[in-house]
């Protein structure tokens, strides 16, 4: 047990160092929308107050809206670090590194939580396979190195999943319900594409209470525990939506007001009516998915496409990653002879479906952006499903297959950092001469 703890600590330090390398190597504004997103924590650090979404100081010049219309809890930690940088007279052009440190911390917390989840679901070998799948996915490491809310959303989803396991383990005692409520409240203040886990958490909790033989008077128990979770979640997140409703004339989510500002201030090509497949010459789902290659681009960029989706991994390398879920599914169907319905894994599958549908909806109706990072909230559910597929076979081969696949994932990650990222941004001659 003590040896395992030290292994976990070493791994967390190692991941922290890897993410720091990404953070320092990737230049400023080589993460999608980093300049636009940095406006929010910079405002928080300078003024120590919440911005109005339409304030010119946070508004994005080309697009007309700002990210301050959306929940900004994830920007508080970057703002804190940037404020410290200001106190120490750090040059303005280097403040982004202080803000990026918060994103690195979010992802290290995510990796820590994956360890805790793995302890409760898998054998040691499968646990570490699961952790490596998450922490060494090139796209996960990329979203961990610049100022954004994707890493924060992934952390929140991971936290909720962990609390669901703890709640079931503790038979939904008051403490577990309170912490679950906190995690759901924080998730509500993260990113809208992570909201699927809130729906999944509700389904799972209700199902577990109804099917648990140890719980008597289920309706009263469910009402009591649901009130605790919902009450705490509202205390954590409700203030933001109430504030929105007050300052944006009843627009609790801020979407409508953001759209109004976009119509008023955006340059012509970025006006809301000029974005989204719905406004294209062929407003059909098949056109978006196939003709505009939404599926292709989203799949490859979920594994790893960098910069402004213009720095690519070799497709053959991406396909090494794609083979892992394919192999997982085959092994699950062929080798797992004890298949039975498990509500936990079912809601993980539902979470993947919801997140993908939200991404598709955004591209179709709002802004066509076929980017895998918008599917990153389903990272943990997806890797849980993949690891589950290998579980039965691991018992037969003593974990040899997942061990070698873990080495492959780590190798791909190092290839990406050195050849793709370092080679592109620091030493292009290395790439062209390879």
C-alpha positions as a Markdown table, in Angstrom:
| # | Residue | x | y | z |
|---|---|---|---|---|
| 1 | Unk | 0.0 | 0.0 | 0.0 |
| 2 | Unk | 2.8 | 2.4 | 0.9 |
| 3 | Unk | 4.7 | 1.5 | -2.3 |
| 4 | Unk | 1.5 | 2.3 | -4.3 |
| 5 | Unk | 1.2 | 5.7 | -2.6 |
| 6 | Unk | 4.8 | 6.6 | -3.5 |
| 7 | Unk | 4.2 | 5.4 | -7.0 |
| 8 | Unk | 1.2 | 7.7 | -7.3 |
| 9 | Unk | 3.1 | 10.7 | -5.9 |
| 10 | Unk | 6.0 | 10.1 | -8.3 |
| 11 | Unk | 3.5 | 9.8 | -11.2 |
| 12 | Unk | 1.8 | 13.1 | -10.2 |
| 13 | Unk | 5.2 | 14.9 | -10.1 |
| 14 | Unk | 6.2 | 13.4 | -13.4 |
| 15 | Unk | 2.9 | 14.5 | -15.1 |
| 16 | Unk | 3.3 | 18.0 | -13.5 |
| 17 | Unk | 6.7 | 18.3 | -15.1 |
| 18 | Unk | 5.5 | 17.0 | -18.5 |
| 19 | Unk | 2.6 | 19.6 | -18.5 |
| 20 | Unk | 5.1 | 22.3 | -17.5 |
| 21 | Unk | 7.1 | 21.5 | -20.6 |
| 22 | Unk | 4.0 | 21.9 | -22.7 |
| 23 | Unk | 3.2 | 25.1 | -20.9 |
| 24 | Unk | 6.6 | 26.7 | -21.6 |
| 25 | Unk | 7.1 | 25.3 | -25.2 |
| 26 | Unk | 3.7 | 26.3 | -26.7 |
| 27 | Unk | 3.9 | 30.0 | -27.4 |
| 28 | Unk | 1.3 | 32.5 | -26.3 |
| 29 | Unk | -1.9 | 32.5 | -28.3 |
| 30 | Unk | -1.1 | 29.1 | -29.8 |
| 31 | Unk | -4.0 | 27.5 | -27.9 |
| 32 | Unk | -7.5 | 28.2 | -29.4 |
| 33 | Unk | -8.9 | 31.6 | -28.2 |
| 34 | Unk | -6.2 | 32.0 | -25.6 |
| 35 | Unk | -6.0 | 35.8 | -26.1 |
| 36 | Unk | -9.8 | 36.1 | -25.9 |
| 37 | Unk | -10.0 | 34.0 | -22.8 |
| 38 | Unk | -7.1 | 35.7 | -21.1 |
| 39 | Unk | -9.1 | 38.9 | -21.1 |
| 40 | Unk | -11.3 | 37.6 | -18.3 |
| 41 | Unk | -8.7 | 36.5 | -15.7 |
| 42 | Unk | -6.7 | 39.6 | -16.5 |
| 43 | Unk | -9.7 | 41.8 | -15.8 |
| 44 | Unk | -10.3 | 39.9 | -12.5 |
| 45 | Unk | -6.7 | 40.3 | -11.5 |
| 46 | Unk | -6.6 | 44.0 | -12.3 |
| 47 | Unk | -10.0 | 45.1 | -10.9 |
| 48 | Unk | -10.8 | 42.4 | -8.3 |
| 49 | Unk | -14.5 | 42.4 | -9.4 |
| 50 | Unk | -16.6 | 40.4 | -11.8 |
| 51 | Unk | -16.8 | 41.9 | -15.3 |
| 52 | Unk | -20.0 | 42.8 | -17.2 |
| 53 | Unk | -20.0 | 40.6 | -20.3 |
| 54 | Unk | -20.2 | 43.5 | -22.7 |
| 55 | Unk | -17.4 | 45.5 | -21.2 |
| 56 | Unk | -14.9 | 46.5 | -24.0 |
| 57 | Unk | -12.1 | 45.4 | -21.8 |
| 58 | Unk | -13.2 | 41.8 | -22.0 |
| 59 | Unk | -15.0 | 41.8 | -25.3 |
| 60 | Unk | -13.4 | 40.0 | -28.3 |
| 61 | Unk | -12.9 | 42.6 | -31.1 |
| 62 | Unk | -13.6 | 40.3 | -34.1 |
| 63 | Unk | -16.5 | 38.3 | -32.5 |
| 64 | Unk | -18.2 | 41.1 | -30.6 |
| 65 | Unk | -19.0 | 39.0 | -27.5 |
| 66 | Unk | -16.9 | 38.0 | -24.5 |
| 67 | Unk | -16.3 | 34.9 | -22.5 |
| 68 | Unk | -17.5 | 36.8 | -19.4 |
| 69 | Unk | -21.1 | 36.1 | -20.4 |
| 70 | Unk | -20.4 | 32.4 | -19.5 |
| 71 | Unk | -19.6 | 31.1 | -16.0 |
| 72 | Unk | -16.1 | 32.3 | -15.1 |
| 73 | Unk | -15.3 | 30.3 | -12.0 |
| 74 | Unk | -12.5 | 28.5 | -13.8 |
| 75 | Unk | -10.8 | 31.8 | -14.4 |
| 76 | Unk | -10.5 | 32.6 | -10.7 |
| 77 | Unk | -7.4 | 30.6 | -10.1 |
| 78 | Unk | -5.6 | 32.0 | -13.2 |
| 79 | Unk | -6.6 | 35.4 | -12.0 |
| 80 | Unk | -5.1 | 34.7 | -8.6 |
| 81 | Unk | -1.8 | 33.6 | -10.1 |
| 82 | Unk | -1.7 | 36.5 | -12.5 |
| 83 | Unk | -2.4 | 38.9 | -9.5 |
| 84 | Unk | 0.7 | 37.4 | -7.7 |
| 85 | Unk | 2.7 | 38.0 | -10.9 |
| 86 | Unk | 1.5 | 41.6 | -11.0 |
| 87 | Unk | 2.6 | 42.0 | -7.3 |
| 88 | Unk | 6.0 | 40.8 | -8.2 |
| 89 | Unk | 6.2 | 43.1 | -11.2 |
| 90 | Unk | 6.2 | 40.4 | -13.9 |
| 91 | Unk | 6.3 | 41.8 | -17.4 |
| 92 | Unk | 2.8 | 42.0 | -18.9 |
| 93 | Unk | 3.9 | 39.8 | -21.9 |
| 94 | Unk | 4.8 | 37.0 | -19.5 |
| 95 | Unk | 1.7 | 37.1 | -17.3 |
| 96 | Unk | 0.1 | 34.4 | -19.5 |
| 97 | Unk | 2.5 | 31.8 | -18.0 |
| 98 | Unk | 1.2 | 32.6 | -14.5 |
| 99 | Unk | -2.4 | 32.1 | -15.8 |
| 100 | Unk | -1.4 | 28.9 | -17.5 |
| 101 | Unk | -0.1 | 27.4 | -14.2 |
| 102 | Unk | -3.7 | 27.2 | -13.1 |
| 103 | Unk | -4.6 | 25.0 | -16.1 |
| 104 | Unk | -1.7 | 22.7 | -15.3 |
| 105 | Unk | -3.0 | 22.4 | -11.7 |
| 106 | Unk | -6.5 | 21.6 | -12.9 |
| 107 | Unk | -5.2 | 18.7 | -15.0 |
| 108 | Unk | -2.9 | 17.4 | -12.2 |
| 109 | Unk | -6.0 | 17.2 | -10.0 |
| 110 | Unk | -7.8 | 15.4 | -12.8 |
| 111 | Unk | -5.0 | 12.8 | -12.9 |
| 112 | Unk | -5.1 | 12.4 | -9.1 |
| 113 | Unk | -8.8 | 11.8 | -9.2 |
| 114 | Unk | -8.4 | 9.2 | -12.0 |
| 115 | Unk | -6.1 | 7.3 | -9.6 |
| 116 | Unk | -8.8 | 7.4 | -6.9 |
| 117 | Unk | -11.5 | 6.3 | -9.4 |
| 118 | Unk | -9.2 | 3.5 | -10.7 |
| 119 | Unk | -8.6 | 2.2 | -7.2 |
| 120 | Unk | -12.4 | 1.7 | -6.8 |
| 121 | Unk | -13.1 | 0.1 | -10.2 |
| 122 | Unk | -10.1 | -1.8 | -11.5 |
| 123 | Unk | -7.2 | -4.1 | -10.6 |
| 124 | Unk | -3.8 | -2.4 | -10.3 |
| 125 | Unk | -2.8 | -3.1 | -13.8 |
| 126 | Unk | -6.1 | -1.8 | -15.3 |
| 127 | Unk | -6.1 | 1.2 | -12.9 |
| 128 | Unk | -2.7 | 2.4 | -14.3 |
| 129 | Unk | -3.8 | 1.7 | -17.8 |
| 130 | Unk | -6.8 | 3.9 | -17.2 |
| 131 | Unk | -4.7 | 6.6 | -15.7 |
| 132 | Unk | -2.2 | 6.5 | -18.5 |
| 133 | Unk | -4.9 | 6.6 | -21.2 |
| 134 | Unk | -6.2 | 9.8 | -19.6 |
| 135 | Unk | -3.0 | 11.6 | -18.7 |
| 136 | Unk | -0.9 | 10.8 | -21.8 |
| 137 | Unk | -3.5 | 11.5 | -24.4 |
| 138 | Unk | -1.8 | 14.3 | -26.4 |
| 139 | Unk | -5.0 | 16.4 | -26.6 |
| 140 | Unk | -5.4 | 16.2 | -22.8 |
| 141 | Unk | -1.8 | 17.4 | -22.4 |
| 142 | Unk | -2.5 | 20.2 | -24.9 |
| 143 | Unk | -5.6 | 21.6 | -23.2 |
| 144 | Unk | -3.6 | 21.5 | -20.0 |
| 145 | Unk | -1.0 | 24.0 | -21.2 |
| 146 | Unk | -2.9 | 27.2 | -22.1 |
| 147 | Unk | -5.6 | 29.4 | -20.6 |
| 148 | Unk | -8.9 | 27.8 | -21.2 |
| 149 | Unk | -11.9 | 26.2 | -19.5 |
| 150 | Unk | -11.6 | 22.8 | -21.1 |
| 151 | Unk | -9.2 | 21.5 | -18.5 |
| 152 | Unk | -11.4 | 22.9 | -15.7 |
| 153 | Unk | -14.4 | 21.1 | -17.2 |
| 154 | Unk | -12.6 | 17.8 | -17.4 |
| 155 | Unk | -11.5 | 18.2 | -13.8 |
| 156 | Unk | -15.1 | 18.9 | -12.7 |
| 157 | Unk | -16.5 | 15.9 | -14.6 |
| 158 | Unk | -13.9 | 13.7 | -13.0 |
| 159 | Unk | -14.7 | 15.0 | -9.6 |
| 160 | Unk | -18.5 | 14.3 | -10.1 |
| 161 | Unk | -17.7 | 10.7 | -11.2 |
| 162 | Unk | -15.5 | 10.2 | -8.2 |
| 163 | Unk | -18.2 | 11.5 | -5.9 |
| 164 | Unk | -20.8 | 9.2 | -7.4 |
| 165 | Unk | -18.6 | 6.2 | -6.5 |
| 166 | Unk | -18.0 | 7.6 | -3.0 |
| 167 | Unk | -21.8 | 8.2 | -2.6 |
| 168 | Unk | -22.6 | 4.7 | -3.5 |
| 169 | Unk | -19.8 | 3.3 | -1.3 |
| 170 | Unk | -21.1 | 5.4 | 1.7 |
| 171 | Unk | -24.7 | 4.6 | 0.9 |
| 172 | Unk | -25.4 | 8.3 | 0.2 |
| 173 | Unk | -24.6 | 9.5 | 3.7 |
| 174 | Unk | -25.0 | 13.3 | 4.4 |
| 175 | Unk | -21.3 | 14.1 | 3.9 |
| 176 | Unk | -21.1 | 12.3 | 0.5 |
| 177 | Unk | -24.3 | 14.1 | -0.6 |
| 178 | Unk | -22.9 | 17.5 | 0.4 |
| 179 | Unk | -19.6 | 17.0 | -1.5 |
| 180 | Unk | -21.5 | 15.6 | -4.5 |
| 181 | Unk | -23.6 | 18.8 | -4.4 |
| 182 | Unk | -20.5 | 20.9 | -4.3 |
| 183 | Unk | -19.0 | 19.1 | -7.3 |
| 184 | Unk | -22.2 | 19.5 | -9.3 |
| 185 | Unk | -22.4 | 23.2 | -8.4 |
| 186 | Unk | -18.8 | 23.7 | -9.5 |
| 187 | Unk | -19.5 | 21.8 | -12.7 |
| 188 | Unk | -22.5 | 24.1 | -13.4 |
| 189 | Unk | -20.0 | 26.9 | -13.3 |
| 190 | Unk | -17.5 | 25.3 | -15.7 |
| 191 | Unk | -18.5 | 24.8 | -19.3 |
| 192 | Unk | -21.9 | 24.0 | -20.9 |
| 193 | Unk | -20.5 | 21.0 | -22.7 |
| 194 | Unk | -19.9 | 19.3 | -19.4 |
| 195 | Unk | -23.5 | 19.6 | -18.3 |
| 196 | Unk | -24.2 | 16.0 | -19.5 |
| 197 | Unk | -22.6 | 14.7 | -16.3 |
| 198 | Unk | -25.2 | 16.5 | -14.2 |
| 199 | Unk | -28.0 | 14.7 | -16.0 |
| 200 | Unk | -26.1 | 11.4 | -15.7 |
| 201 | Unk | -25.5 | 11.9 | -12.0 |
| 202 | Unk | -29.2 | 12.4 | -11.4 |
| 203 | Unk | -30.1 | 9.2 | -13.3 |
| 204 | Unk | -27.4 | 7.2 | -11.5 |
| 205 | Unk | -28.3 | 8.4 | -8.0 |
| 206 | Unk | -32.1 | 7.8 | -8.5 |
| 207 | Unk | -31.4 | 4.3 | -10.0 |
| 208 | Unk | -29.0 | 3.3 | -7.2 |
| 209 | Unk | -31.5 | 4.3 | -4.5 |
| 210 | Unk | -34.4 | 2.6 | -6.1 |
| 211 | Unk | -32.4 | -0.7 | -6.6 |
| 212 | Unk | -30.6 | -0.7 | -3.3 |
| 213 | Unk | -32.1 | -3.4 | -1.0 |
| 214 | Unk | -30.6 | -1.8 | 2.1 |
| 215 | Unk | -32.6 | 1.4 | 1.9 |
| 216 | Unk | -36.1 | 1.4 | 3.4 |
| 217 | Unk | -38.8 | 4.0 | 2.7 |
| 218 | Unk | -37.1 | 4.9 | -0.6 |
| 219 | Unk | -39.3 | 7.9 | -1.6 |
| 220 | Unk | -38.5 | 9.7 | 1.7 |
| 221 | Unk | -34.8 | 8.8 | 1.5 |
| 222 | Unk | -34.6 | 10.0 | -2.1 |
| 223 | Unk | -36.4 | 13.2 | -1.3 |
| 224 | Unk | -34.1 | 14.0 | 1.7 |
| 225 | Unk | -30.8 | 13.2 | -0.1 |
| 226 | Unk | -31.9 | 14.9 | -3.4 |
| 227 | Unk | -32.8 | 18.0 | -1.4 |
| 228 | Unk | -29.3 | 18.1 | 0.2 |
| 229 | Unk | -27.5 | 17.6 | -3.2 |
| 230 | Unk | -29.7 | 20.1 | -5.0 |
| 231 | Unk | -29.6 | 22.7 | -2.2 |
| 232 | Unk | -25.8 | 22.6 | -1.9 |
| 233 | Unk | -25.4 | 22.7 | -5.7 |
| 234 | Unk | -27.7 | 25.8 | -5.8 |
| 235 | Unk | -25.7 | 27.5 | -3.0 |
| 236 | Unk | -22.5 | 26.9 | -5.0 |
| 237 | Unk | -23.7 | 28.0 | -8.4 |
| 238 | Unk | -27.0 | 29.7 | -8.1 |
| 239 | Unk | -25.5 | 33.2 | -7.4 |
| 240 | Unk | -24.0 | 33.3 | -10.9 |
| 241 | Unk | -27.3 | 32.6 | -12.7 |
| 242 | Unk | -29.2 | 35.0 | -10.5 |
| 243 | Unk | -26.6 | 37.7 | -11.2 |
| 244 | Unk | -27.0 | 37.0 | -14.9 |
| 245 | Unk | -30.7 | 37.3 | -14.6 |
| 246 | Unk | -30.4 | 40.7 | -12.9 |
| 247 | Unk | -27.8 | 42.4 | -15.1 |
| 248 | Unk | -28.9 | 40.8 | -18.4 |
| 249 | Unk | -32.6 | 41.4 | -18.0 |
| 250 | Unk | -33.7 | 37.8 | -17.2 |
| 251 | Unk | -31.1 | 36.1 | -19.4 |
| 252 | Unk | -29.9 | 33.6 | -16.7 |
| 253 | Unk | -27.5 | 31.8 | -19.0 |
| 254 | Unk | -26.2 | 34.9 | -20.7 |
| 255 | Unk | -26.5 | 33.3 | -24.2 |
| 256 | Unk | -29.1 | 35.7 | -25.6 |
| 257 | Unk | -27.2 | 38.8 | -24.4 |
| 258 | Unk | -24.0 | 37.4 | -25.7 |
| 259 | Unk | -25.7 | 36.9 | -29.1 |
| 260 | Unk | -27.0 | 40.5 | -29.0 |
| 261 | Unk | -23.5 | 41.9 | -28.5 |
| 262 | Unk | -22.1 | 39.6 | -31.3 |
| 263 | Unk | -24.7 | 41.0 | -33.7 |
| 264 | Unk | -23.9 | 44.5 | -32.7 |
| 265 | Unk | -20.0 | 44.5 | -32.6 |
| 266 | Unk | -18.7 | 41.5 | -34.6 |
| 267 | Unk | -17.1 | 42.1 | -38.0 |
| 268 | Unk | -19.3 | 40.9 | -40.9 |
| 269 | Unk | -17.8 | 37.4 | -41.4 |
| 270 | Unk | -18.2 | 36.6 | -37.7 |
| 271 | Unk | -21.8 | 37.7 | -37.3 |
| 272 | Unk | -24.0 | 35.0 | -35.7 |
| 273 | Unk | -26.1 | 34.8 | -38.9 |
| 274 | Unk | -22.9 | 33.9 | -40.9 |
| 275 | Unk | -21.8 | 31.1 | -38.6 |
| 276 | Unk | -23.1 | 27.6 | -38.1 |
| 277 | Unk | -24.1 | 25.0 | -40.7 |
| 278 | Unk | -27.7 | 26.1 | -40.4 |
| 279 | Unk | -26.7 | 29.3 | -42.2 |
| 280 | Unk | -24.7 | 27.6 | -44.9 |
| 281 | Unk | -25.7 | 26.8 | -48.5 |
| 282 | Unk | -26.6 | 23.2 | -47.5 |
| 283 | Unk | -28.1 | 23.3 | -43.9 |
| 284 | Unk | -28.3 | 19.5 | -43.4 |
| 285 | Unk | -26.7 | 17.2 | -40.8 |
| 286 | Unk | -25.2 | 14.9 | -43.5 |
| 287 | Unk | -23.5 | 17.9 | -45.1 |
| 288 | Unk | -21.9 | 18.9 | -41.9 |
| 289 | Unk | -20.9 | 15.3 | -40.8 |
| 290 | Unk | -19.5 | 14.1 | -44.2 |
| 291 | Unk | -19.1 | 16.9 | -46.7 |
| 292 | Unk | -17.6 | 19.2 | -44.2 |
| 293 | Unk | -15.8 | 16.3 | -42.5 |
| 294 | Unk | -17.0 | 17.0 | -39.0 |
| 295 | Unk | -16.6 | 13.4 | -37.9 |
| 296 | Unk | -13.1 | 13.1 | -39.4 |
| 297 | Unk | -11.8 | 16.4 | -38.0 |
| 298 | Unk | -13.4 | 15.9 | -34.5 |
| 299 | Unk | -12.0 | 12.4 | -34.2 |
| 300 | Unk | -8.4 | 13.3 | -35.1 |
| 301 | Unk | -8.4 | 16.5 | -33.0 |
| 302 | Unk | -9.8 | 14.5 | -30.0 |
| 303 | Unk | -6.5 | 12.5 | -30.0 |
| 304 | Unk | -4.4 | 15.5 | -30.9 |
| 305 | Unk | -4.5 | 18.5 | -33.2 |
| 306 | Unk | -2.8 | 21.6 | -31.9 |
| 307 | Unk | -2.3 | 25.3 | -32.3 |
| 308 | Unk | -5.5 | 26.8 | -33.9 |
| 309 | Unk | -6.2 | 23.2 | -35.2 |
| 310 | Unk | -3.4 | 23.7 | -37.7 |
| 311 | Unk | -0.6 | 21.7 | -36.1 |
| 312 | Unk | -1.2 | 18.0 | -36.8 |
| 313 | Unk | 0.0 | 14.6 | -35.7 |
| 314 | Unk | 0.7 | 12.0 | -38.4 |
| 315 | Unk | -2.6 | 10.2 | -39.1 |
| 316 | Unk | -0.8 | 6.8 | -38.7 |
| 317 | Unk | 0.1 | 7.8 | -35.1 |
| 318 | Unk | -3.5 | 8.8 | -34.4 |
| 319 | Unk | -4.6 | 5.5 | -35.7 |
| 320 | Unk | -2.5 | 3.7 | -33.1 |
| 321 | Unk | -4.7 | 5.4 | -30.6 |
| 322 | Unk | -7.9 | 4.6 | -32.5 |
| 323 | Unk | -7.0 | 0.9 | -32.4 |
| 324 | Unk | -7.1 | 0.8 | -28.6 |
| 325 | Unk | -10.9 | 1.4 | -28.3 |
| 326 | Unk | -11.5 | -0.9 | -31.3 |
| 327 | Unk | -9.5 | -3.6 | -29.6 |
| 328 | Unk | -11.3 | -2.9 | -26.3 |
| 329 | Unk | -14.7 | -3.4 | -27.9 |
| 330 | Unk | -13.6 | -6.7 | -29.6 |
| 331 | Unk | -12.2 | -8.1 | -26.4 |
| 332 | Unk | -15.3 | -7.1 | -24.4 |
| 333 | Unk | -17.6 | -8.8 | -27.0 |
| 334 | Unk | -15.5 | -11.9 | -27.5 |
| 335 | Unk | -13.6 | -12.5 | -24.2 |
| 336 | Unk | -16.0 | -11.2 | -21.5 |
| 337 | Unk | -18.3 | -14.1 | -20.7 |
| 338 | Unk | -19.8 | -12.5 | -17.6 |
| 339 | Unk | -21.5 | -9.6 | -19.2 |
| 340 | Unk | -24.2 | -8.0 | -17.1 |
| 341 | Unk | -25.9 | -4.6 | -17.0 |
| 342 | Unk | -24.0 | -2.1 | -14.9 |
| 343 | Unk | -25.7 | 1.3 | -14.5 |
| 344 | Unk | -22.4 | 3.1 | -13.8 |
| 345 | Unk | -20.9 | 2.2 | -17.2 |
| 346 | Unk | -24.2 | 2.8 | -18.9 |
| 347 | Unk | -24.3 | 6.4 | -17.7 |
| 348 | Unk | -20.7 | 6.8 | -18.8 |
| 349 | Unk | -21.8 | 5.7 | -22.3 |
| 350 | Unk | -24.7 | 8.2 | -22.1 |
| 351 | Unk | -22.3 | 10.9 | -21.0 |
| 352 | Unk | -20.3 | 10.3 | -24.2 |
| 353 | Unk | -23.4 | 10.5 | -26.3 |
| 354 | Unk | -24.6 | 13.7 | -24.7 |
| 355 | Unk | -21.2 | 15.4 | -25.0 |
| 356 | Unk | -20.9 | 14.5 | -28.7 |
| 357 | Unk | -24.5 | 15.7 | -29.4 |
| 358 | Unk | -23.8 | 19.0 | -27.7 |
| 359 | Unk | -20.7 | 19.4 | -29.8 |
| 360 | Unk | -22.7 | 18.6 | -33.0 |
| 361 | Unk | -25.5 | 21.0 | -32.0 |
| 362 | Unk | -23.0 | 23.8 | -31.5 |
| 363 | Unk | -21.4 | 23.3 | -34.9 |
| 364 | Unk | -24.7 | 23.0 | -36.6 |
| 365 | Unk | -26.6 | 25.9 | -35.0 |
| 366 | Unk | -24.0 | 28.3 | -33.6 |
| 367 | Unk | -20.5 | 28.1 | -35.0 |
| 368 | Unk | -19.0 | 25.3 | -37.2 |
| 369 | Unk | -16.0 | 24.2 | -35.2 |
| 370 | Unk | -15.2 | 20.5 | -35.7 |
| 371 | Unk | -12.9 | 20.3 | -32.7 |
| 372 | Unk | -12.3 | 17.4 | -30.4 |
| 373 | Unk | -11.6 | 19.6 | -27.5 |
| 374 | Unk | -15.3 | 20.3 | -27.2 |
| 375 | Unk | -15.7 | 16.6 | -26.5 |
| 376 | Unk | -13.1 | 16.5 | -23.8 |
| 377 | Unk | -15.6 | 16.4 | -20.9 |
| 378 | Unk | -16.3 | 12.8 | -22.0 |
| 379 | Unk | -12.6 | 11.9 | -21.7 |
| 380 | Unk | -13.0 | 10.1 | -18.4 |
| 381 | Unk | -16.2 | 8.3 | -19.2 |
| 382 | Unk | -14.7 | 7.2 | -22.6 |
| 383 | Unk | -11.4 | 5.9 | -21.0 |
| 384 | Unk | -13.4 | 4.1 | -18.3 |
| 385 | Unk | -15.4 | 2.3 | -21.0 |
| 386 | Unk | -12.2 | 1.4 | -22.9 |
| 387 | Unk | -10.5 | 0.1 | -19.8 |
| 388 | Unk | -13.6 | -1.9 | -18.9 |
| 389 | Unk | -13.3 | -3.6 | -22.3 |
| 390 | Unk | -9.8 | -4.9 | -21.4 |
| 391 | Unk | -10.7 | -6.0 | -17.8 |
| 392 | Unk | -11.8 | -9.6 | -18.5 |
| 393 | Unk | -8.9 | -10.3 | -20.8 |
| 394 | Unk | -6.4 | -8.8 | -18.3 |
| 395 | Unk | -7.3 | -11.5 | -15.9 |
| 396 | Unk | -6.3 | -14.1 | -18.4 |
| 397 | Unk | -3.0 | -12.7 | -19.6 |
| 398 | Unk | -2.0 | -11.2 | -16.3 |
| 399 | Unk | -2.1 | -7.7 | -17.7 |
| 400 | Unk | 0.5 | -8.1 | -20.4 |
| 401 | Unk | -1.6 | -6.5 | -23.1 |
| 402 | Unk | -2.6 | -3.4 | -21.2 |
| 403 | Unk | 1.0 | -3.1 | -20.0 |
| 404 | Unk | 2.4 | -2.9 | -23.6 |
| 405 | Unk | -0.5 | -0.7 | -24.7 |
| 406 | Unk | 0.4 | 1.7 | -21.8 |
| 407 | Unk | 4.0 | 1.8 | -23.1 |
| 408 | Unk | 2.6 | 2.6 | -26.6 |
| 409 | Unk | 0.4 | 5.5 | -25.3 |
| 410 | Unk | 3.4 | 7.0 | -23.4 |
| 411 | Unk | 5.6 | 6.7 | -26.4 |
| 412 | Unk | 3.0 | 8.5 | -28.6 |
| 413 | Unk | 2.8 | 11.2 | -26.0 |
| 414 | Unk | 6.6 | 11.7 | -26.0 |
| 415 | Unk | 6.6 | 11.6 | -29.8 |
| 416 | Unk | 4.0 | 14.4 | -29.8 |
| 417 | Unk | 5.8 | 16.6 | -27.3 |
| 418 | Unk | 9.2 | 16.3 | -28.9 |
| 419 | Unk | 8.6 | 15.8 | -32.6 |
| 420 | Unk | 5.3 | 17.7 | -33.1 |
| 421 | Unk | 5.3 | 20.4 | -30.4 |
| 422 | Unk | 9.0 | 21.0 | -29.8 |
| 423 | Unk | 9.8 | 20.4 | -33.5 |
| 424 | Unk | 7.1 | 22.9 | -34.7 |
| 425 | Unk | 7.5 | 25.7 | -32.2 |
| 426 | Unk | 11.2 | 25.6 | -31.1 |
| 427 | Unk | 13.2 | 23.8 | -33.8 |
| 428 | Unk | 11.3 | 23.6 | -37.2 |
| 429 | Unk | 14.5 | 22.5 | -38.9 |
| 430 | Unk | 14.3 | 19.3 | -36.9 |
| 431 | Unk | 10.9 | 18.5 | -38.4 |
| 432 | Unk | 11.7 | 19.3 | -42.0 |
| 433 | Unk | 15.0 | 17.5 | -41.8 |
| 434 | Unk | 13.6 | 14.3 | -40.3 |
